[in-house]
Coordinates of C-alpha atoms in Angstrom, one line a residue:
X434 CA 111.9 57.9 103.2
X435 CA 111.4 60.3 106.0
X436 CA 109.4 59.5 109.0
X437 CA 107.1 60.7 111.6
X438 CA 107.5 60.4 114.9
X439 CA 106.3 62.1 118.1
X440 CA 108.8 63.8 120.0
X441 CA 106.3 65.5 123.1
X442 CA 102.4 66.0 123.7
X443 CA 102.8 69.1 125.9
X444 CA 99.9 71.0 127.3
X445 CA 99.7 74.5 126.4
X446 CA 97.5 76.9 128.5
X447 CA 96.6 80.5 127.3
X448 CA 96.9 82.4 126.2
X449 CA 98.3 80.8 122.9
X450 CA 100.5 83.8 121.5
X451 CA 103.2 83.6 119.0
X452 CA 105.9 84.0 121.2
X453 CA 104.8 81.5 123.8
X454 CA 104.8 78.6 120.8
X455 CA 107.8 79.4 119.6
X456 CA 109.1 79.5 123.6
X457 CA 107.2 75.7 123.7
X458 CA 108.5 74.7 120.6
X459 CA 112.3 75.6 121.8
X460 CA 111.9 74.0 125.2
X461 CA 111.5 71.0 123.6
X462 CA 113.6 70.9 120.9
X463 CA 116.3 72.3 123.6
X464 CA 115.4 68.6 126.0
X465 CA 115.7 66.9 123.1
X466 CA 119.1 68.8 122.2
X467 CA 118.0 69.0 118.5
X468 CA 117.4 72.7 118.1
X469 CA 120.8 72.6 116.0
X470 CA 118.7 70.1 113.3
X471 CA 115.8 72.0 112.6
X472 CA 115.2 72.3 108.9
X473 CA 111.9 73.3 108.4
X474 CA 108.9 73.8 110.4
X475 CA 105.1 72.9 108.8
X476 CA 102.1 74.6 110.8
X477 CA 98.9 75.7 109.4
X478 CA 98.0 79.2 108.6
X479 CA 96.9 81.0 112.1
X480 CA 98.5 84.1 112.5
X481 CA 99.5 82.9 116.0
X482 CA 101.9 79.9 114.1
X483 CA 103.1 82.4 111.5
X484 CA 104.2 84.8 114.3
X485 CA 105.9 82.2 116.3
X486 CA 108.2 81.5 113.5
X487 CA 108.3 84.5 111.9
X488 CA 112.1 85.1 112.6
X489 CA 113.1 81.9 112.6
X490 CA 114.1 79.8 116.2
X491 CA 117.0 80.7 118.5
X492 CA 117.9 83.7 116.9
X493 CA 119.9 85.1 119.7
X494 CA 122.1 82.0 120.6
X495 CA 122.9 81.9 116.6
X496 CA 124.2 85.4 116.7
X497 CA 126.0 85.1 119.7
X498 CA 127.9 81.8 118.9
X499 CA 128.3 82.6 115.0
X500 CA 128.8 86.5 115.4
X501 CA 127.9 87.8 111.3
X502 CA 126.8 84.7 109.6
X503 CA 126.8 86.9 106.8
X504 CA 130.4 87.1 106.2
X505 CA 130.9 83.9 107.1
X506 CA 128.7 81.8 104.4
X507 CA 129.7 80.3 101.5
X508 CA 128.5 82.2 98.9
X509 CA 127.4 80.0 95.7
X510 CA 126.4 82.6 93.0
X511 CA 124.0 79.9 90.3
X512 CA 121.7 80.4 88.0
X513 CA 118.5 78.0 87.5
X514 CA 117.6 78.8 84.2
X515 CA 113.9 79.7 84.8
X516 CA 113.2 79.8 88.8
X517 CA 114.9 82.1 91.1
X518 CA 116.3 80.2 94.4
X519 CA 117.4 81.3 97.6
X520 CA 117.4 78.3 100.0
X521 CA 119.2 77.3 103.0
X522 CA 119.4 73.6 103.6
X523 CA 120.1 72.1 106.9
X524 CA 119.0 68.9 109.2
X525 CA 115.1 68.8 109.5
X526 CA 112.9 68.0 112.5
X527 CA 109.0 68.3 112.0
X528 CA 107.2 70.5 114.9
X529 CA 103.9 71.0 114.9
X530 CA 101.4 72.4 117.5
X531 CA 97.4 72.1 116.7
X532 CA 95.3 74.5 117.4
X533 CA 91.7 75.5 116.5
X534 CA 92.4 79.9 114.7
X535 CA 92.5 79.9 111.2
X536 CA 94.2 83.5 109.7
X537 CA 92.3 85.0 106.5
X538 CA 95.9 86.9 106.4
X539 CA 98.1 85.5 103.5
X540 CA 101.0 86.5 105.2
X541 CA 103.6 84.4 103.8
X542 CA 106.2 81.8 104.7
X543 CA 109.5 82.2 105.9
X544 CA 113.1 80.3 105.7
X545 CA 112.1 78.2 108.8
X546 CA 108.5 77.8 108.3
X547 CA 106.2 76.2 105.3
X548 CA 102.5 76.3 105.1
X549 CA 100.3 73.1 105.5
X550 CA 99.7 72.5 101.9
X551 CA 96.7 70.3 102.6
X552 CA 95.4 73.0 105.5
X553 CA 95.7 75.9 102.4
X554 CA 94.4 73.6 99.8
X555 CA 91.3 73.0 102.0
X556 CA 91.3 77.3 102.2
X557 CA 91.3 77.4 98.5
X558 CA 87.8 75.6 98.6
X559 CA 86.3 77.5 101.5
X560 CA 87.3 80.6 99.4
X561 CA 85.2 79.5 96.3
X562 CA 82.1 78.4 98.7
X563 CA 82.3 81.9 100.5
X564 CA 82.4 84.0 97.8
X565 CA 79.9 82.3 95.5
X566 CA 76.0 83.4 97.0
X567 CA 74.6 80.3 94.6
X568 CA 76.9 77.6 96.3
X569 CA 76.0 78.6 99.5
X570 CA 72.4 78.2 99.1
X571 CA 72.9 74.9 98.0
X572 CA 75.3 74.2 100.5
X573 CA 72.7 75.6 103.1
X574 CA 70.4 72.6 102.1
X575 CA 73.0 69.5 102.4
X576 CA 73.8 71.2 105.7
X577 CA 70.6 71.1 107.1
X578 CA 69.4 67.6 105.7
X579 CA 73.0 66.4 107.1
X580 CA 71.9 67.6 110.9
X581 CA 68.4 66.1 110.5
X582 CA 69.5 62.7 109.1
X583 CA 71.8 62.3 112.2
X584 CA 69.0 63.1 114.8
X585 CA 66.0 61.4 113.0
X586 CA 65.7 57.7 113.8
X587 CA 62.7 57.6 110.9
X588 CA 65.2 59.0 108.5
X589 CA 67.7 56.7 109.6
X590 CA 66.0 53.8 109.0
X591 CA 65.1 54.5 105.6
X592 CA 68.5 55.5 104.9
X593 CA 69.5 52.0 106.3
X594 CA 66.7 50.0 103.9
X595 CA 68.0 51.8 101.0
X596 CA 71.9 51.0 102.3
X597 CA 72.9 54.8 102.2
X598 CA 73.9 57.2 104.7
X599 CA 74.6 61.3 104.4
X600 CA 78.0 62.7 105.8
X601 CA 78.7 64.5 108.7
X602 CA 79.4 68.7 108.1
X603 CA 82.7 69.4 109.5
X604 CA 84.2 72.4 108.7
X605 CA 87.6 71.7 110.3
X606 CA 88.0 68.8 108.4
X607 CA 89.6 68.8 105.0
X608 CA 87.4 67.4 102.4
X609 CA 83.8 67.9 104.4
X610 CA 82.0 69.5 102.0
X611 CA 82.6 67.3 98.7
X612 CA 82.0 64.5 101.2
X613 CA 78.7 65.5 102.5
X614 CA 77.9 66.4 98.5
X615 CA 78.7 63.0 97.2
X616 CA 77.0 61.1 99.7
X617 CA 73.9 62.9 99.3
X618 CA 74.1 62.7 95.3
X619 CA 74.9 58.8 95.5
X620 CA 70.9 58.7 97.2
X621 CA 69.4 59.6 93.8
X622 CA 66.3 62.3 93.2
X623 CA 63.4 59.4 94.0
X624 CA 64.8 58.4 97.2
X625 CA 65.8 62.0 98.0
X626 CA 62.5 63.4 97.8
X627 CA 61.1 60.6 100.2
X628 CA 63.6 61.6 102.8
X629 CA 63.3 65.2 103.3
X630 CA 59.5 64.8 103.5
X631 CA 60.1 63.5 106.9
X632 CA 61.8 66.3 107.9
X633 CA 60.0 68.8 110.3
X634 CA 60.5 72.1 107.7
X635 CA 60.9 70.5 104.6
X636 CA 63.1 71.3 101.7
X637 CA 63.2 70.1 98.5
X638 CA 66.5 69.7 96.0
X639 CA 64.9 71.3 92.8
X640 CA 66.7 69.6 89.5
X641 CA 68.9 73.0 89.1
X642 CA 70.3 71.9 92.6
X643 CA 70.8 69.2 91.8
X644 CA 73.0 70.2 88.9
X645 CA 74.3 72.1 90.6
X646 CA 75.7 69.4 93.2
X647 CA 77.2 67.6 89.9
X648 CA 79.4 70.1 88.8
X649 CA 80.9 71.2 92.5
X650 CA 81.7 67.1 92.5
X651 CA 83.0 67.6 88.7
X652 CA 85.0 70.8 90.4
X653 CA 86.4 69.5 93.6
X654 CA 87.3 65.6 92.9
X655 CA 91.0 66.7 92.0
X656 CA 91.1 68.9 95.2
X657 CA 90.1 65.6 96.8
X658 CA 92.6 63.3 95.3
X659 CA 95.4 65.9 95.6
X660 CA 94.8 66.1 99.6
X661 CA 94.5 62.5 100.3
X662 CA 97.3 62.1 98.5
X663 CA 99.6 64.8 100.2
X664 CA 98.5 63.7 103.8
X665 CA 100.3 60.5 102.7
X666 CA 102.9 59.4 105.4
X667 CA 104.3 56.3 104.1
X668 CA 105.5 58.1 100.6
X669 CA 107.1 61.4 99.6
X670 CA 104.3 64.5 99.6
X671 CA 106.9 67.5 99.1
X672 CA 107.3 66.8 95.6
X673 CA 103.7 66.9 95.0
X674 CA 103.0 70.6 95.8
X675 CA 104.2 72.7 92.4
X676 CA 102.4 69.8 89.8
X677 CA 99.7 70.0 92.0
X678 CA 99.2 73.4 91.9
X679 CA 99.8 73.3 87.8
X680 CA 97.2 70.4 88.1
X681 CA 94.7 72.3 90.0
X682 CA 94.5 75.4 87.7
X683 CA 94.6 73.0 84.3
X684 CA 91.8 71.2 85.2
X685 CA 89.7 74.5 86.4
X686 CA 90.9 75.7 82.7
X687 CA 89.5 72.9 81.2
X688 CA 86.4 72.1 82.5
X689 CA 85.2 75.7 82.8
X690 CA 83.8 75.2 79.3
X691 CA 80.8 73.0 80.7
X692 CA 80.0 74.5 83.6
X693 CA 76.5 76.0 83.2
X694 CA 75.7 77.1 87.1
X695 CA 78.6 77.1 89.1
X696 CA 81.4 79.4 87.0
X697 CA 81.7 81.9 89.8
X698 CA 83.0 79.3 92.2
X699 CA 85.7 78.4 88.7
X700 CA 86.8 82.0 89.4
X701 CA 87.0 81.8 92.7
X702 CA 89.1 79.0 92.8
X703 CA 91.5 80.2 90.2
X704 CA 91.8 83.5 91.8
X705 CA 92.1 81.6 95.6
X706 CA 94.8 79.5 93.9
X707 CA 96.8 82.3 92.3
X708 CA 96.9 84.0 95.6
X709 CA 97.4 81.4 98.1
X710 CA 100.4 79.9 96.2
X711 CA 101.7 82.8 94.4
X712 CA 104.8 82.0 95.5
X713 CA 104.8 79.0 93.0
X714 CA 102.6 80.7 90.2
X715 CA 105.0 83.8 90.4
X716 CA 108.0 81.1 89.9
X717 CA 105.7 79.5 87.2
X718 CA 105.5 83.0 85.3
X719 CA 109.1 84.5 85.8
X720 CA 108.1 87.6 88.2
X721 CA 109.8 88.7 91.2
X722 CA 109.0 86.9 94.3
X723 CA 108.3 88.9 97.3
X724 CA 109.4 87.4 100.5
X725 CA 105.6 87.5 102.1
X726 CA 104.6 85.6 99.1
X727 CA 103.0 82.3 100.4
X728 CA 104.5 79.0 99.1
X729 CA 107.7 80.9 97.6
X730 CA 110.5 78.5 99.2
X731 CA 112.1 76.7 96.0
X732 CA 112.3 73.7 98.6
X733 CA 109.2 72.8 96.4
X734 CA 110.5 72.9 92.9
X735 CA 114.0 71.2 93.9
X736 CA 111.7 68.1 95.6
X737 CA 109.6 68.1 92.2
X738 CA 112.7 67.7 90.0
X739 CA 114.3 64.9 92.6
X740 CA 111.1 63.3 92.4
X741 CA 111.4 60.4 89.8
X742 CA 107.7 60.3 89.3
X743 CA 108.0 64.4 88.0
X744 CA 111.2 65.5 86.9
X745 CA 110.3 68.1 84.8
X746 CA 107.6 66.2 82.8
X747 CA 104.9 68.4 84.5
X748 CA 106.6 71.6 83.0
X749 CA 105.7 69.9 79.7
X750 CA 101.9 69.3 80.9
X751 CA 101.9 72.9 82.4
X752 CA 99.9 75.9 80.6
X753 CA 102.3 77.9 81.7
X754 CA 104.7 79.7 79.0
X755 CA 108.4 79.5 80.3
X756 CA 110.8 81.1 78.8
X757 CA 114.8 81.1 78.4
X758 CA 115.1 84.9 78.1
X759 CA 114.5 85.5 81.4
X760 CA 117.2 83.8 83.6
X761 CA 118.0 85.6 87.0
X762 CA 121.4 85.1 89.6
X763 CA 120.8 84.6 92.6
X764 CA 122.9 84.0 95.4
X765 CA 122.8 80.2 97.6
X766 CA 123.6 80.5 101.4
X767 CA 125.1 76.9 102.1
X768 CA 126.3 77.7 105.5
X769 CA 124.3 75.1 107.0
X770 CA 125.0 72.1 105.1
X771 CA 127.0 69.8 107.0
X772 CA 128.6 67.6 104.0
X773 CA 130.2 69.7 101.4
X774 CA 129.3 67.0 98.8
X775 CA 125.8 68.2 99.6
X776 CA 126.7 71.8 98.5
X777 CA 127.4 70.7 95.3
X778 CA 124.7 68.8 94.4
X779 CA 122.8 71.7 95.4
X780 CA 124.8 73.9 93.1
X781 CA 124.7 71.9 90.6
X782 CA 120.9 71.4 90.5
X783 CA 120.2 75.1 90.3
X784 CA 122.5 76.0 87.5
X785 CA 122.5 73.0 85.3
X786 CA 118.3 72.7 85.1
X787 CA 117.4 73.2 81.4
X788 CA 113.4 73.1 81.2
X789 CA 112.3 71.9 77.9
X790 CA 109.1 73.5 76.0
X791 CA 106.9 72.1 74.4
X792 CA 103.2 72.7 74.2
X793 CA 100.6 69.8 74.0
X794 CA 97.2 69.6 73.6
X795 CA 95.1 69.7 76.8
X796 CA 92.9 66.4 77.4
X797 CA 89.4 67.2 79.0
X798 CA 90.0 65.4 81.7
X799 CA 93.7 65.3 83.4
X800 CA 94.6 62.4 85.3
X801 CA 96.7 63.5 88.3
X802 CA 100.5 63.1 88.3
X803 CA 100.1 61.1 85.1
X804 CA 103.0 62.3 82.5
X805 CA 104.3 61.0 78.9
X806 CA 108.1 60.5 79.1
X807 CA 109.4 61.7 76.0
X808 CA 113.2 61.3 77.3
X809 CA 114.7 57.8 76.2
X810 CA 118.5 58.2 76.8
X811 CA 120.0 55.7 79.3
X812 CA 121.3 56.6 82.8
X813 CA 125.2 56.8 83.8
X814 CA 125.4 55.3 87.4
X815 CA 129.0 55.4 87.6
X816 CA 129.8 56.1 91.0
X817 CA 133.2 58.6 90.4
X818 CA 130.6 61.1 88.5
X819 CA 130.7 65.1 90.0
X820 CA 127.7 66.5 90.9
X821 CA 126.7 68.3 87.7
X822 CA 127.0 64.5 85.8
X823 CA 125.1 62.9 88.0
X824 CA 122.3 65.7 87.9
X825 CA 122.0 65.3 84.1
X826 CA 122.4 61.2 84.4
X827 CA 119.6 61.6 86.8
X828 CA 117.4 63.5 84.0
X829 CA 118.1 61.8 81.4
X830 CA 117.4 58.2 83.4
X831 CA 114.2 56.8 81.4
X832 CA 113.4 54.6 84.7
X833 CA 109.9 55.8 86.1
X834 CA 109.4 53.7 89.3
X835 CA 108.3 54.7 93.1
X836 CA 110.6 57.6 94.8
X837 CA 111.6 55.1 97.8
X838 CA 112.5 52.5 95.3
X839 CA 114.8 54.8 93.2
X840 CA 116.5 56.3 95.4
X841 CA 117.4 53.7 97.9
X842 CA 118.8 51.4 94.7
X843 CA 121.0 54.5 93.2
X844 CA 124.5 55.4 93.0
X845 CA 124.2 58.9 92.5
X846 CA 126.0 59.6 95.8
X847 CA 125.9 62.8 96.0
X848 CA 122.2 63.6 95.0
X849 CA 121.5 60.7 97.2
X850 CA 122.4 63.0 100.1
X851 CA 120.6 65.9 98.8
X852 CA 117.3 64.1 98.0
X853 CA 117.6 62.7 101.9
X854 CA 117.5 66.4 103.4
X855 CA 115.3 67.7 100.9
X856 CA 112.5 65.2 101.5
X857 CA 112.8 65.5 105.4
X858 CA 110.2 67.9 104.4
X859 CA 106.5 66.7 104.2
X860 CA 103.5 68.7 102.3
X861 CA 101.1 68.6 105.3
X862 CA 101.2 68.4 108.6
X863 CA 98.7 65.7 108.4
X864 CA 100.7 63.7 111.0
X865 CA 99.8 66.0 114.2
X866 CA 96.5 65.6 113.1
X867 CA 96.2 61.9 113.8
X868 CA 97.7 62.7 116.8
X869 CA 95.0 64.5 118.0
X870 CA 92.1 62.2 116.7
X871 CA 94.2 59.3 118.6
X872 CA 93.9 61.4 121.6
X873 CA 90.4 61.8 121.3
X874 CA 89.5 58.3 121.1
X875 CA 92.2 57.9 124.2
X876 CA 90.4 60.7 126.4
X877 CA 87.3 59.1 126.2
X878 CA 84.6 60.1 128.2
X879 CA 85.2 57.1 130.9
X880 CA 88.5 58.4 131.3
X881 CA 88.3 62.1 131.9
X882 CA 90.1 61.5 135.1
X883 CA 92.9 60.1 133.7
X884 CA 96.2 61.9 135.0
X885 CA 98.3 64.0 132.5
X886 CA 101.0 62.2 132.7
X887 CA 99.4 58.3 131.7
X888 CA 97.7 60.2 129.2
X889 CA 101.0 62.2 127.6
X890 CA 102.4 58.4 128.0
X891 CA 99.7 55.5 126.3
X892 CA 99.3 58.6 123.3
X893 CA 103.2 58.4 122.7
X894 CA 103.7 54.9 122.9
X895 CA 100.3 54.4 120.4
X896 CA 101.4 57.5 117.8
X897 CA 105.6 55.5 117.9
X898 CA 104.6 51.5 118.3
X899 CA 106.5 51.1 115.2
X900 CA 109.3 52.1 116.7
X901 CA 108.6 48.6 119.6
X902 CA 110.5 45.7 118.2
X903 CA 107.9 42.7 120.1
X904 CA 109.1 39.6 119.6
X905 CA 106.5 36.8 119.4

């Protein structure tokens, strides 16, 4: 199971360009002397993050020590009978750098760099509230009884005799607004009335608001579950991206039948969803991926098969219509794998993945990453199997238990070694996050003239305690 840990805290004055993150992110990575084991990179979406890595890190020293790279790589020419791949697999270090400019630009990822799935998940929702005038108005409301219930002390003590209390508005946080909608739902219409009376300029939630409220709860509790769950640090989140995705749009499928006030935000978030991953709904639907096409790395769809939990059980749960007929060739640079069994584990997963078909009713209500396994064979652990026969043991292995568990009991060598560079990658970038809400509650406001350097040195030693053996 990978880890995070934090490697520097470094200040970065203005201005906050592309180039002079990727010049931070290199000077680090160059004091550390890991710039060699950078797999992948996981930043948000401001344009300043996805120009820093555009091109990649230490472009020039590459070219000068490996002259044509081109002529040098492996080739691997494989066929993955319905997803195209073209994925370079090396050592992974997370870097991420926070920062408070969010880009409206869907300019996509590149071999180096991956979108915050959770940070573009959270985009998917602001899409649907922006562009739906009915939501907003609603929105408006729990906005303004939010602010009020937090400066009131009248209002806060009747929120405290009936044991409630309303959510703070946060729009940099993932999750604010079905937070602040559930907690003013839980109050109920009696009590609800009482309290906005004792607001200055009242406003009153009308039973069609309130309706209203219900279905954007009904809407957005999978977009809920699906973030908590990929901020996860103690389990594998990569593998949770593509049947997320296929999750997402099922359940805006199904439930689209009852909504009765809020179907323009249903279209938003279908179209938001289509165009913020269509990297994975292009893959999904057999059309040619471009390379600005956001969330197009196949990293994703090799994690979901090595994932125990998914395999390729989501393809069966999937609306989407996969066919055979269209199978493409592409080629697989493994120049940067290290261990040649690696390579053909790799090789062997994109040419010897045969999706099954089979359509199945939808429920009208999906429980997230909740399959039937309809495969019953038994699992070959011998350890003198090739690549290709450990990749179809693997499949045809009935056991459904936790990722960690699997794989760190398993004698499939060589995927072993696969699945422990694949899953270097995380979906979010959720850990820099808490690095910053530590720091807050560090920097308090008794401490704002704490030097740099304490400061740099109590947040490190907090964010990597589990890395202090203390012996009691």
């Amino acid at each position: 199971m990978s880890q995070a840990y934090l490697l520097d805290f470094a200040r970065h004055k203005s201005p906050h360009t592309g180039e002079n993150i990727k010049q931070l992110t290199e000077d680090v990575l160059d004091r550390f002397e890991i710039k060699e084991k950078v797999f992948k990179i996981i930043t948000d979406n401001a344009s300043s993050m996805i120009k820093a890595y555009k091109f990649g890190l230490f472009a020039d020293e590459e070219t000068e020590e490996h002259g044509d790279t081109s002529s040098s790589m492996s080739e691997v020419v494989t066929i993955f009978d319905d997803y195209d791949h073209d994925l370079e697999l090396s050592d992974f270090q997370a870097i991420n750098i926070n920062h408070d400019e969010d880009d409206d630009d869907l300019e996509g990822t590149t071999n180096i760099r991956l979108s915050c799935f959770a940070h573009t998940l959270q985009l998917v929702v602001r899409d649907g509230f922006k562009k739906s005038s009915n939501i907003s108005r609603v929105l408006n409301k729990c906005q303004v009884l939010a602010k009020f219930s937090h400066k009131s002390s009248k209002m806060a003590d009747l929120l405290d005799e009936i044991n409630k209390n309303i959510n703070k508005m946060n729009v940099t946080r993932c999750n604010s607004e079905y937070l602040l909608i559930k907690s003013i739902l839980s109050i109920g219409k009696n009590d609800l009335d009482a309290i906005t009376k004792l607001m200055d300029n009242s406003i009153q939630f009308s039973n069609n608001d309130l309706i209203v409220l219900e279905e954007i709860i009904d809407l957005l509790e999978p977009f809920y579950e699906i973030s908590v769950k990929c901020q996860a640090e103690t389990i594998a989140t990569a593998s949770m991206v593509v049947p997320a995705v296929i999750h997402s749009l099922s359940h805006l499928h199904d439930i689209k039948e009852n909504i009765l006030f809020c179907t323009k935000l249903v279209q938003q978030l279908q179209l938001s969803i289509e165009t913020r991953f269509s990297g994975i709904i292009k893959r999904l639907n057999q059309t040619d991926i471009m390379e600005n096409d956001p969330f197009s790395d196949p990293v994703y769809f090799m994690a979901t098969v090595l994932d125990p939990a998914f395999k390729f059980y989501w393809i069966r749960d999937s609306g989407f219509k996969i066919t055979n007929d269209i199978s493409k060739d592409t080629t697989i640079s493994t120049n940067n794998l290290t261990n040649q069994k690696a390579d053909q584990s790799l090789a062997s997963l994109s040419s010897s993945l045969s999706l099954s078909q089979s359509s199945t009713p939808k429920p009208k209500k999906r429980k997230l990453f909740t399959y039937i396994n309809s495969n019953n064979d038994e699992s070959n652990n011998s350890t003198s199997m090739d690549a290709a026969n450990e990749l179809q043991a693997y499949l045809s292995d009935p056991v459904r238990c936790r990722f960690s568990e699997y794989w760190s009991n398993t004698r499939l060598n060589i995927l072993h070694k696969l699945v422990q560079r694949i899953f270097s990658v995380q979906a979010s970038s959720a850990p820099v996050k808490r690095v910053f809400s530590h720091a807050g509650l560090i920097l308090s406001s008794r401490r704002t003239h704490m030097k740099e350097k304490l400061f740099k040195d109590i947040l490190f030693l907090k964010i990597n305690q589990h890395l202090l053996q203390i012996n009691l």
